[in-house]
Amino acid sequence: MQEILGIVKLKDAQLRYVRWGEGPKTLLCFHGFGLDKDSFFRLASMLSNEYTIFSFDIFFHGLSTFKSKGGVVTKSFWKDIMTIFLKENNIKRFSVLGFSMGGKFALATVEAFPAMIANLILIAPDGIKVSRWYKFATSTFFTRALLKENIKKPFIYFKLVKIARKLGLAQKSVARFANTQMQTRNQRELVFNSWTAFRKLTFDIDEITETLVRQRIKVFIFLGNHDKILQEADLADFVGKIPGAKLKVLNSGHSNLVDNVELFLAANQRYFSEFDHL
């Protein structure tokens, strides 16, 4: 499968991506936290005859960089840089896939280009249900300062997590995240940059669902039954408002969900027939 690397530039930002496949349809993919554009290589291999796949390095991940005053990726900035990308690649209609943190960028793309989108594929997506812990950590200058201080002095963060757990303000998944994603300085810097820079990527879910219904965008959602971050009940209202939305719960946790989605699709080829432009 041929691999072509690309880059989109806007102001001080560089958005890197890879293009796979030569299919007549187009699919844009956005990975999860701590991953990169190669996360969807196996999926692209399965779809390469039907789709041309563009997989992005989200800012601060892989080779993509973001530097601007305030350090915040706004929805208007995202629309501007994606407009450049779509124009440069002569893309008129496309589908969008987002896993975990990449769900925010998938939803931002839907919001920016509703009339151009055929399908929305979400894998345990961020952006629909907002974690109380994430909101607390990024909503004020004071808490963001604490998060930044945590880069050099992580004991502060771990102490807060311990207190929050005792008070019932944080789930076990928060402590698990701390233990797996906050151990090294590089990991903590990635958390700080991603959490603070992407904090403006929030959505009015009622407006999003109205857009999906009005534009007749097909919606596919994959969740894991062992996922402690996002569960089926968290998306019940969202799914219920979208006629024809397909929700599939796989025997999986969060971190390995993309792998299990790929295995499911490989064994259920008829699902591909639903990934179709209208």
PDB file of C-alpha atoms in Angstrom:
ATOM      1  CA  MET A   1       0.000   0.000   0.000  1.00  0.00           C
ATOM      2  CA  GLN A   2       1.490   3.286  -1.096  1.00  0.00           C
ATOM      3  CA  GLU A   3       2.213   5.817   1.649  1.00  0.00           C
ATOM      4  CA  ILE A   4       2.423   9.543   0.921  1.00  0.00           C
ATOM      5  CA  LEU A   5       3.340  12.053   3.646  1.00  0.00           C
ATOM      6  CA  GLY A   6       1.875  15.548   3.688  1.00  0.00           C
ATOM      7  CA  ILE A   7       1.845  18.711   5.733  1.00  0.00           C
ATOM      8  CA  VAL A   8      -0.555  21.634   6.186  1.00  0.00           C
ATOM      9  CA  LYS A   9       0.803  24.924   7.497  1.00  0.00           C
ATOM     10  CA  LEU A  10      -1.068  27.822   9.074  1.00  0.00           C
ATOM     11  CA  LYS A  11       0.654  30.557  11.059  1.00  0.00           C
ATOM     12  CA  ASP A  12       3.035  28.746  13.431  1.00  0.00           C
ATOM     13  CA  ALA A  13       1.219  25.409  13.211  1.00  0.00           C
ATOM     14  CA  GLN A  14       2.176  22.381  11.184  1.00  0.00           C
ATOM     15  CA  LEU A  15      -0.349  19.572  10.768  1.00  0.00           C
ATOM     16  CA  ARG A  16       1.249  16.408   9.433  1.00  0.00           C
ATOM     17  CA  TYR A  17      -0.602  13.545   7.816  1.00  0.00           C
ATOM     18  CA  VAL A  18      -0.148  10.377   5.816  1.00  0.00           C
ATOM     19  CA  ARG A  19      -2.196   9.293   2.813  1.00  0.00           C
ATOM     20  CA  TRP A  20      -2.901   5.637   2.159  1.00  0.00           C
ATOM     21  CA  GLY A  21      -4.945   3.905  -0.519  1.00  0.00           C
ATOM     22  CA  GLU A  22      -6.351   4.921  -3.875  1.00  0.00           C
ATOM     23  CA  GLY A  23     -10.073   4.376  -3.372  1.00  0.00           C
ATOM     24  CA  PRO A  24     -12.691   6.758  -4.795  1.00  0.00           C
ATOM     25  CA  LYS A  25     -14.030   7.700  -1.351  1.00  0.00           C
ATOM     26  CA  THR A  26     -12.200   9.730   1.289  1.00  0.00           C
ATOM     27  CA  LEU A  27     -11.780   9.039   5.002  1.00  0.00           C
ATOM     28  CA  LEU A  28     -10.069  11.376   7.493  1.00  0.00           C
ATOM     29  CA  CYS A  29      -8.774   9.741  10.695  1.00  0.00           C
ATOM     30  CA  PHE A  30      -7.851  11.295  14.047  1.00  0.00           C
ATOM     31  CA  HIS A  31      -6.026   9.220  16.664  1.00  0.00           C
ATOM     32  CA  GLY A  32      -6.187   9.116  20.453  1.00  0.00           C
ATOM     33  CA  PHE A  33      -3.997  10.567  23.184  1.00  0.00           C
ATOM     34  CA  GLY A  34      -0.363   9.468  23.106  1.00  0.00           C
ATOM     35  CA  LEU A  35      -0.694   7.867  19.664  1.00  0.00           C
ATOM     36  CA  ASP A  36       0.024   9.096  16.137  1.00  0.00           C
ATOM     37  CA  LYS A  37      -1.119   8.867  12.536  1.00  0.00           C
ATOM     38  CA  ASP A  38       0.135   5.284  12.160  1.00  0.00           C
ATOM     39  CA  SER A  39      -2.593   4.088  14.549  1.00  0.00           C
ATOM     40  CA  PHE A  40      -4.904   3.385  11.608  1.00  0.00           C
ATOM     41  CA  PHE A  41      -2.471   1.606   9.279  1.00  0.00           C
ATOM     42  CA  ARG A  42      -4.206  -1.788   9.527  1.00  0.00           C
ATOM     43  CA  LEU A  43      -7.630  -0.234   9.045  1.00  0.00           C
ATOM     44  CA  ALA A  44      -6.318   1.635   6.012  1.00  0.00           C
ATOM     45  CA  SER A  45      -4.939  -1.622   4.613  1.00  0.00           C
ATOM     46  CA  MET A  46      -8.434  -3.129   4.741  1.00  0.00           C
ATOM     47  CA  LEU A  47     -10.094  -0.085   3.182  1.00  0.00           C
ATOM     48  CA  SER A  48      -7.412   0.960   0.688  1.00  0.00           C
ATOM     49  CA  ASN A  49      -9.282  -0.286  -2.398  1.00  0.00           C
ATOM     50  CA  GLU A  50     -12.474   1.538  -1.463  1.00  0.00           C
ATOM     51  CA  TYR A  51     -11.069   4.585   0.297  1.00  0.00           C
ATOM     52  CA  THR A  52      -8.262   7.089   0.141  1.00  0.00           C
ATOM     53  CA  ILE A  53      -7.365   7.478   3.812  1.00  0.00           C
ATOM     54  CA  PHE A  54      -5.771  10.544   5.377  1.00  0.00           C
ATOM     55  CA  SER A  55      -4.531   9.955   8.917  1.00  0.00           C
ATOM     56  CA  PHE A  56      -3.322  12.962  10.937  1.00  0.00           C
ATOM     57  CA  ASP A  57      -0.833  13.565  13.704  1.00  0.00           C
ATOM     58  CA  ILE A  58      -2.858  15.647  16.153  1.00  0.00           C
ATOM     59  CA  PHE A  59      -0.958  18.676  17.469  1.00  0.00           C
ATOM     60  CA  PHE A  60       1.783  17.792  20.010  1.00  0.00           C
ATOM     61  CA  HIS A  61       1.736  14.193  18.727  1.00  0.00           C
ATOM     62  CA  GLY A  62       3.924  12.644  16.068  1.00  0.00           C
ATOM     63  CA  LEU A  63       5.399  15.359  13.864  1.00  0.00           C
ATOM     64  CA  SER A  64       2.624  17.961  14.186  1.00  0.00           C
ATOM     65  CA  THR A  65       3.401  21.179  16.033  1.00  0.00           C
ATOM     66  CA  PHE A  66       1.316  24.053  17.346  1.00  0.00           C
ATOM     67  CA  LYS A  67       2.607  27.401  18.550  1.00  0.00           C
ATOM     68  CA  SER A  68       0.438  30.463  18.931  1.00  0.00           C
ATOM     69  CA  LYS A  69      -0.400  33.175  21.442  1.00  0.00           C
ATOM     70  CA  GLY A  70      -2.279  31.582  24.290  1.00  0.00           C
ATOM     71  CA  GLY A  71      -1.559  28.120  22.957  1.00  0.00           C
ATOM     72  CA  VAL A  72      -5.218  27.256  22.348  1.00  0.00           C
ATOM     73  CA  VAL A  73      -6.576  25.373  19.339  1.00  0.00           C
ATOM     74  CA  THR A  74      -9.910  27.051  18.684  1.00  0.00           C
ATOM     75  CA  LYS A  75     -12.639  25.658  16.468  1.00  0.00           C
ATOM     76  CA  SER A  76     -12.191  28.567  14.064  1.00  0.00           C
ATOM     77  CA  PHE A  77      -8.456  27.812  13.780  1.00  0.00           C
ATOM     78  CA  TRP A  78      -9.231  24.142  13.145  1.00  0.00           C
ATOM     79  CA  LYS A  79     -11.703  25.103  10.422  1.00  0.00           C
ATOM     80  CA  ASP A  80      -9.121  27.371   8.793  1.00  0.00           C
ATOM     81  CA  ILE A  81      -6.341  24.782   8.703  1.00  0.00           C
ATOM     82  CA  MET A  82      -8.673  22.016   7.522  1.00  0.00           C
ATOM     83  CA  THR A  83     -10.020  24.310   4.793  1.00  0.00           C
ATOM     84  CA  ILE A  84      -6.459  24.592   3.500  1.00  0.00           C
ATOM     85  CA  PHE A  85      -6.040  20.813   3.668  1.00  0.00           C
ATOM     86  CA  LEU A  86      -9.282  20.094   1.808  1.00  0.00           C
ATOM     87  CA  LYS A  87      -8.470  22.646  -0.884  1.00  0.00           C
ATOM     88  CA  GLU A  88      -4.909  21.382  -1.367  1.00  0.00           C
ATOM     89  CA  ASN A  89      -6.168  17.814  -1.780  1.00  0.00           C
ATOM     90  CA  ASN A  90      -9.233  18.747  -3.842  1.00  0.00           C
ATOM     91  CA  ILE A  91     -11.592  16.987  -1.429  1.00  0.00           C
ATOM     92  CA  LYS A  92     -15.272  17.780  -1.854  1.00  0.00           C
ATOM     93  CA  ARG A  93     -16.902  15.046   0.221  1.00  0.00           C
ATOM     94  CA  PHE A  94     -15.510  12.784   2.909  1.00  0.00           C
ATOM     95  CA  SER A  95     -16.083  10.675   6.004  1.00  0.00           C
ATOM     96  CA  VAL A  96     -14.510  11.233   9.416  1.00  0.00           C
ATOM     97  CA  LEU A  97     -13.201   8.814  12.045  1.00  0.00           C
ATOM     98  CA  GLY A  98     -12.060   9.755  15.543  1.00  0.00           C
ATOM     99  CA  PHE A  99     -10.759   7.615  18.402  1.00  0.00           C
ATOM    100  CA  SER A 100     -10.818   8.876  21.997  1.00  0.00           C
ATOM    101  CA  MET A 101      -9.212  12.366  21.971  1.00  0.00           C
ATOM    102  CA  GLY A 102      -9.501  12.278  18.184  1.00  0.00           C
ATOM    103  CA  GLY A 103     -13.266  12.356  18.658  1.00  0.00           C
ATOM    104  CA  LYS A 104     -12.977  16.059  19.482  1.00  0.00           C
ATOM    105  CA  PHE A 105     -11.329  16.728  16.146  1.00  0.00           C
ATOM    106  CA  ALA A 106     -13.869  14.565  14.337  1.00  0.00           C
ATOM    107  CA  LEU A 107     -16.731  16.538  15.906  1.00  0.00           C
ATOM    108  CA  ALA A 108     -14.991  19.855  15.189  1.00  0.00           C
ATOM    109  CA  THR A 109     -14.687  18.782  11.556  1.00  0.00           C
ATOM    110  CA  VAL A 110     -18.380  17.889  11.403  1.00  0.00           C
ATOM    111  CA  GLU A 111     -19.266  21.256  12.896  1.00  0.00           C
ATOM    112  CA  ALA A 112     -17.021  23.089  10.418  1.00  0.00           C
ATOM    113  CA  PHE A 113     -18.011  21.228   7.211  1.00  0.00           C
ATOM    114  CA  PRO A 114     -21.433  19.617   7.779  1.00  0.00           C
ATOM    115  CA  ALA A 115     -22.518  19.603   4.140  1.00  0.00           C
ATOM    116  CA  MET A 116     -19.340  17.814   3.015  1.00  0.00           C
ATOM    117  CA  ILE A 117     -19.504  14.805   5.343  1.00  0.00           C
ATOM    118  CA  ALA A 118     -20.978  11.418   4.499  1.00  0.00           C
ATOM    119  CA  ASN A 119     -20.199   9.285   7.561  1.00  0.00           C
ATOM    120  CA  LEU A 120     -19.056   9.879  11.124  1.00  0.00           C
ATOM    121  CA  ILE A 121     -17.270   6.959  12.786  1.00  0.00           C
ATOM    122  CA  LEU A 122     -16.545   7.403  16.493  1.00  0.00           C
ATOM    123  CA  ILE A 123     -14.494   5.002  18.608  1.00  0.00           C
ATOM    124  CA  ALA A 124     -14.900   5.713  22.352  1.00  0.00           C
ATOM    125  CA  PRO A 125     -14.908   9.417  21.511  1.00  0.00           C
ATOM    126  CA  ASP A 126     -14.025  12.425  23.618  1.00  0.00           C
ATOM    127  CA  GLY A 127     -16.199  15.488  23.137  1.00  0.00           C
ATOM    128  CA  ILE A 128     -19.661  14.095  23.869  1.00  0.00           C
ATOM    129  CA  LYS A 129     -19.346  13.457  27.593  1.00  0.00           C
ATOM    130  CA  VAL A 130     -16.950  15.832  29.363  1.00  0.00           C
ATOM    131  CA  SER A 131     -14.995  14.369  32.265  1.00  0.00           C
ATOM    132  CA  ARG A 132     -15.472  16.328  35.478  1.00  0.00           C
ATOM    133  CA  TRP A 133     -11.799  15.832  36.241  1.00  0.00           C
ATOM    134  CA  TYR A 134     -10.722  17.197  32.859  1.00  0.00           C
ATOM    135  CA  LYS A 135     -13.060  20.170  33.216  1.00  0.00           C
ATOM    136  CA  PHE A 136     -11.723  20.891  36.696  1.00  0.00           C
ATOM    137  CA  ALA A 137      -8.080  20.650  35.594  1.00  0.00           C
ATOM    138  CA  THR A 138      -8.430  22.992  32.586  1.00  0.00           C
ATOM    139  CA  SER A 139     -11.265  25.424  33.321  1.00  0.00           C
ATOM    140  CA  THR A 140      -9.393  28.062  35.342  1.00  0.00           C
ATOM    141  CA  PHE A 141      -6.023  29.778  35.242  1.00  0.00           C
ATOM    142  CA  PHE A 142      -5.286  28.439  38.738  1.00  0.00           C
ATOM    143  CA  THR A 143      -5.931  24.769  37.909  1.00  0.00           C
ATOM    144  CA  ARG A 144      -4.019  25.058  34.636  1.00  0.00           C
ATOM    145  CA  ALA A 145      -1.106  26.528  36.586  1.00  0.00           C
ATOM    146  CA  LEU A 146      -1.240  23.542  38.946  1.00  0.00           C
ATOM    147  CA  LEU A 147      -1.261  21.205  35.971  1.00  0.00           C
ATOM    148  CA  LYS A 148       1.782  22.966  34.544  1.00  0.00           C
ATOM    149  CA  GLU A 149       3.562  22.823  37.899  1.00  0.00           C
ATOM    150  CA  ASN A 150       2.899  19.100  37.888  1.00  0.00           C
ATOM    151  CA  ILE A 151       5.368  18.725  35.004  1.00  0.00           C
ATOM    152  CA  LYS A 152       8.219  19.444  37.406  1.00  0.00           C
ATOM    153  CA  LYS A 153       6.551  18.354  40.654  1.00  0.00           C
ATOM    154  CA  PRO A 154       4.217  15.420  39.891  1.00  0.00           C
ATOM    155  CA  PHE A 155       3.590  14.673  43.569  1.00  0.00           C
ATOM    156  CA  ILE A 156       1.095  17.585  43.574  1.00  0.00           C
ATOM    157  CA  TYR A 157      -1.047  15.919  40.920  1.00  0.00           C
ATOM    158  CA  PHE A 158      -0.880  12.499  42.569  1.00  0.00           C
ATOM    159  CA  LYS A 159      -1.853  14.056  45.890  1.00  0.00           C
ATOM    160  CA  LEU A 160      -4.865  15.765  44.295  1.00  0.00           C
ATOM    161  CA  VAL A 161      -5.918  12.513  42.652  1.00  0.00           C
ATOM    162  CA  LYS A 162      -5.696  10.714  45.995  1.00  0.00           C
ATOM    163  CA  ILE A 163      -7.801  13.391  47.714  1.00  0.00           C
ATOM    164  CA  ALA A 164     -10.354  13.399  44.872  1.00  0.00           C
ATOM    165  CA  ARG A 165     -10.675   9.625  45.087  1.00  0.00           C
ATOM    166  CA  LYS A 166     -11.314   9.775  48.846  1.00  0.00           C
ATOM    167  CA  LEU A 167     -13.972  12.469  48.361  1.00  0.00           C
ATOM    168  CA  GLY A 168     -15.609  10.527  45.543  1.00  0.00           C
ATOM    169  CA  LEU A 169     -14.839  13.263  43.014  1.00  0.00           C
ATOM    170  CA  ALA A 170     -12.735  11.100  40.702  1.00  0.00           C
ATOM    171  CA  GLN A 171     -13.241   7.623  39.317  1.00  0.00           C
ATOM    172  CA  LYS A 172     -10.707   4.815  39.441  1.00  0.00           C
ATOM    173  CA  SER A 173      -9.983   5.540  35.780  1.00  0.00           C
ATOM    174  CA  VAL A 174      -8.439   8.882  36.824  1.00  0.00           C
ATOM    175  CA  ALA A 175      -6.015   7.144  39.175  1.00  0.00           C
ATOM    176  CA  ARG A 176      -5.280   4.593  36.465  1.00  0.00           C
ATOM    177  CA  PHE A 177      -4.583   7.414  34.002  1.00  0.00           C
ATOM    178  CA  ALA A 178      -2.214   9.005  36.518  1.00  0.00           C
ATOM    179  CA  ASN A 179      -0.349   5.752  36.937  1.00  0.00           C
ATOM    180  CA  THR A 180       0.027   5.083  33.210  1.00  0.00           C
ATOM    181  CA  GLN A 181       0.206   8.504  31.536  1.00  0.00           C
ATOM    182  CA  MET A 182       1.830  10.816  34.089  1.00  0.00           C
ATOM    183  CA  GLN A 183       4.961   8.925  35.094  1.00  0.00           C
ATOM    184  CA  THR A 184       7.625  10.621  32.964  1.00  0.00           C
ATOM    185  CA  ARG A 185       8.248  14.314  32.311  1.00  0.00           C
ATOM    186  CA  ASN A 186       7.550  13.861  28.586  1.00  0.00           C
ATOM    187  CA  GLN A 187       4.222  12.213  29.389  1.00  0.00           C
ATOM    188  CA  ARG A 188       3.257  15.012  31.766  1.00  0.00           C
ATOM    189  CA  GLU A 189       4.185  17.668  29.202  1.00  0.00           C
ATOM    190  CA  LEU A 190       2.021  15.905  26.625  1.00  0.00           C
ATOM    191  CA  VAL A 191      -0.914  15.833  29.052  1.00  0.00           C
ATOM    192  CA  PHE A 192      -0.507  19.514  29.869  1.00  0.00           C
ATOM    193  CA  ASN A 193      -0.155  20.617  26.238  1.00  0.00           C
ATOM    194  CA  SER A 194      -3.049  18.507  25.001  1.00  0.00           C
ATOM    195  CA  TRP A 195      -5.442  19.211  27.843  1.00  0.00           C
ATOM    196  CA  THR A 196      -4.889  22.952  27.910  1.00  0.00           C
ATOM    197  CA  ALA A 197      -4.520  23.575  24.179  1.00  0.00           C
ATOM    198  CA  PHE A 198      -7.629  21.572  23.271  1.00  0.00           C
ATOM    199  CA  ARG A 199      -9.862  22.881  26.066  1.00  0.00           C
ATOM    200  CA  LYS A 200     -11.848  25.105  23.672  1.00  0.00           C
ATOM    201  CA  LEU A 201     -12.910  22.131  21.582  1.00  0.00           C
ATOM    202  CA  THR A 202     -16.259  21.759  23.295  1.00  0.00           C
ATOM    203  CA  PHE A 203     -19.606  21.181  21.646  1.00  0.00           C
ATOM    204  CA  ASP A 204     -23.308  21.765  22.016  1.00  0.00           C
ATOM    205  CA  ILE A 205     -24.305  18.137  21.568  1.00  0.00           C
ATOM    206  CA  ASP A 206     -27.912  19.009  20.761  1.00  0.00           C
ATOM    207  CA  GLU A 207     -26.673  21.171  17.880  1.00  0.00           C
ATOM    208  CA  ILE A 208     -24.312  18.426  16.738  1.00  0.00           C
ATOM    209  CA  THR A 209     -27.114  15.843  16.672  1.00  0.00           C
ATOM    210  CA  GLU A 210     -29.396  18.250  14.798  1.00  0.00           C
ATOM    211  CA  THR A 211     -26.649  18.751  12.220  1.00  0.00           C
ATOM    212  CA  LEU A 212     -26.099  15.017  11.825  1.00  0.00           C
ATOM    213  CA  VAL A 213     -29.815  14.423  11.319  1.00  0.00           C
ATOM    214  CA  ARG A 214     -30.354  17.419   9.024  1.00  0.00           C
ATOM    215  CA  GLN A 215     -27.378  16.528   6.815  1.00  0.00           C
ATOM    216  CA  ARG A 216     -28.268  12.816   6.878  1.00  0.00           C
ATOM    217  CA  ILE A 217     -24.790  11.914   8.026  1.00  0.00           C
ATOM    218  CA  LYS A 218     -24.532   8.222   8.891  1.00  0.00           C
ATOM    219  CA  VAL A 219     -23.189   7.640  12.385  1.00  0.00           C
ATOM    220  CA  PHE A 220     -21.245   4.578  13.566  1.00  0.00           C
ATOM    221  CA  ILE A 221     -20.023   4.249  17.142  1.00  0.00           C
ATOM    222  CA  PHE A 222     -17.769   1.585  18.652  1.00  0.00           C
ATOM    223  CA  LEU A 223     -17.322   1.140  22.408  1.00  0.00           C
ATOM    224  CA  GLY A 224     -15.583  -1.400  24.635  1.00  0.00           C
ATOM    225  CA  ASN A 225     -17.483  -3.233  27.358  1.00  0.00           C
ATOM    226  CA  HIS A 226     -14.415  -3.052  29.631  1.00  0.00           C
ATOM    227  CA  ASP A 227     -13.717   0.617  28.921  1.00  0.00           C
ATOM    228  CA  LYS A 228     -13.703   2.545  32.205  1.00  0.00           C
ATOM    229  CA  ILE A 229     -13.378   5.922  30.481  1.00  0.00           C
ATOM    230  CA  LEU A 230     -16.511   5.895  28.306  1.00  0.00           C
ATOM    231  CA  GLN A 231     -19.412   3.495  28.606  1.00  0.00           C
ATOM    232  CA  GLU A 232     -22.569   2.789  26.642  1.00  0.00           C
ATOM    233  CA  ALA A 233     -24.799   4.671  29.076  1.00  0.00           C
ATOM    234  CA  ASP A 234     -22.718   7.820  28.535  1.00  0.00           C
ATOM    235  CA  LEU A 235     -23.747   7.961  24.878  1.00  0.00           C
ATOM    236  CA  ALA A 236     -27.307   6.628  25.137  1.00  0.00           C
ATOM    237  CA  ASP A 237     -28.927  10.049  24.786  1.00  0.00           C
ATOM    238  CA  PHE A 238     -26.679  11.025  21.866  1.00  0.00           C
ATOM    239  CA  VAL A 239     -27.331   7.800  19.964  1.00  0.00           C
ATOM    240  CA  GLY A 240     -31.046   7.893  20.699  1.00  0.00           C
ATOM    241  CA  LYS A 241     -31.452  11.252  18.971  1.00  0.00           C
ATOM    242  CA  ILE A 242     -29.914  10.085  15.674  1.00  0.00           C
ATOM    243  CA  PRO A 243     -32.178   7.846  13.566  1.00  0.00           C
ATOM    244  CA  GLY A 244     -30.260   4.933  12.101  1.00  0.00           C
ATOM    245  CA  ALA A 245     -27.140   5.437  14.243  1.00  0.00           C
ATOM    246  CA  LYS A 246     -25.289   2.153  14.716  1.00  0.00           C
ATOM    247  CA  LEU A 247     -23.686   1.390  18.071  1.00  0.00           C
ATOM    248  CA  LYS A 248     -21.474  -1.671  18.488  1.00  0.00           C
ATOM    249  CA  VAL A 249     -20.056  -2.676  21.868  1.00  0.00           C
ATOM    250  CA  LEU A 250     -17.009  -4.918  21.568  1.00  0.00           C
ATOM    251  CA  ASN A 251     -15.274  -7.127  24.112  1.00  0.00           C
ATOM    252  CA  SER A 252     -12.485  -4.635  24.708  1.00  0.00           C
ATOM    253  CA  GLY A 253     -10.939  -2.051  26.979  1.00  0.00           C
ATOM    254  CA  HIS A 254     -10.104   1.496  25.934  1.00  0.00           C
ATOM    255  CA  SER A 255      -6.475   1.356  24.849  1.00  0.00           C
ATOM    256  CA  ASN A 256      -6.908  -1.674  22.574  1.00  0.00           C
ATOM    257  CA  LEU A 257     -10.286  -0.668  21.140  1.00  0.00           C
ATOM    258  CA  VAL A 258      -8.989   0.394  17.711  1.00  0.00           C
ATOM    259  CA  ASP A 259      -7.347  -3.036  17.327  1.00  0.00           C
ATOM    260  CA  ASN A 260     -10.615  -4.742  18.217  1.00  0.00           C
ATOM    261  CA  VAL A 261     -12.593  -2.533  15.827  1.00  0.00           C
ATOM    262  CA  GLU A 262     -10.208  -3.582  13.056  1.00  0.00           C
ATOM    263  CA  LEU A 263     -10.681  -7.270  13.953  1.00  0.00           C
ATOM    264  CA  PHE A 264     -14.454  -6.830  14.020  1.00  0.00           C
ATOM    265  CA  LEU A 265     -14.536  -5.121  10.643  1.00  0.00           C
ATOM    266  CA  ALA A 266     -12.242  -7.746   9.126  1.00  0.00           C
ATOM    267  CA  ALA A 267     -14.716 -10.429  10.225  1.00  0.00           C
ATOM    268  CA  ASN A 268     -17.802  -8.419   9.246  1.00  0.00           C
ATOM    269  CA  GLN A 269     -17.157  -7.127   5.760  1.00  0.00           C
ATOM    270  CA  ARG A 270     -20.772  -6.076   5.307  1.00  0.00           C
ATOM    271  CA  TYR A 271     -20.162  -3.222   7.716  1.00  0.00           C
ATOM    272  CA  PHE A 272     -18.043  -1.669   4.980  1.00  0.00           C
ATOM    273  CA  SER A 273     -21.097  -1.404   2.728  1.00  0.00           C
ATOM    274  CA  GLU A 274     -22.571   1.028   5.252  1.00  0.00           C
ATOM    275  CA  PHE A 275     -19.508   3.284   5.012  1.00  0.00           C
ATOM    276  CA  ASP A 276     -20.867   4.850   1.873  1.00  0.00           C
ATOM    277  CA  HIS A 277     -21.219   8.330   0.453  1.00  0.00           C
ATOM    278  CA  LEU A 278     -24.803   9.465   0.058  1.00  0.00           C
TER     279      LEU A 278
END
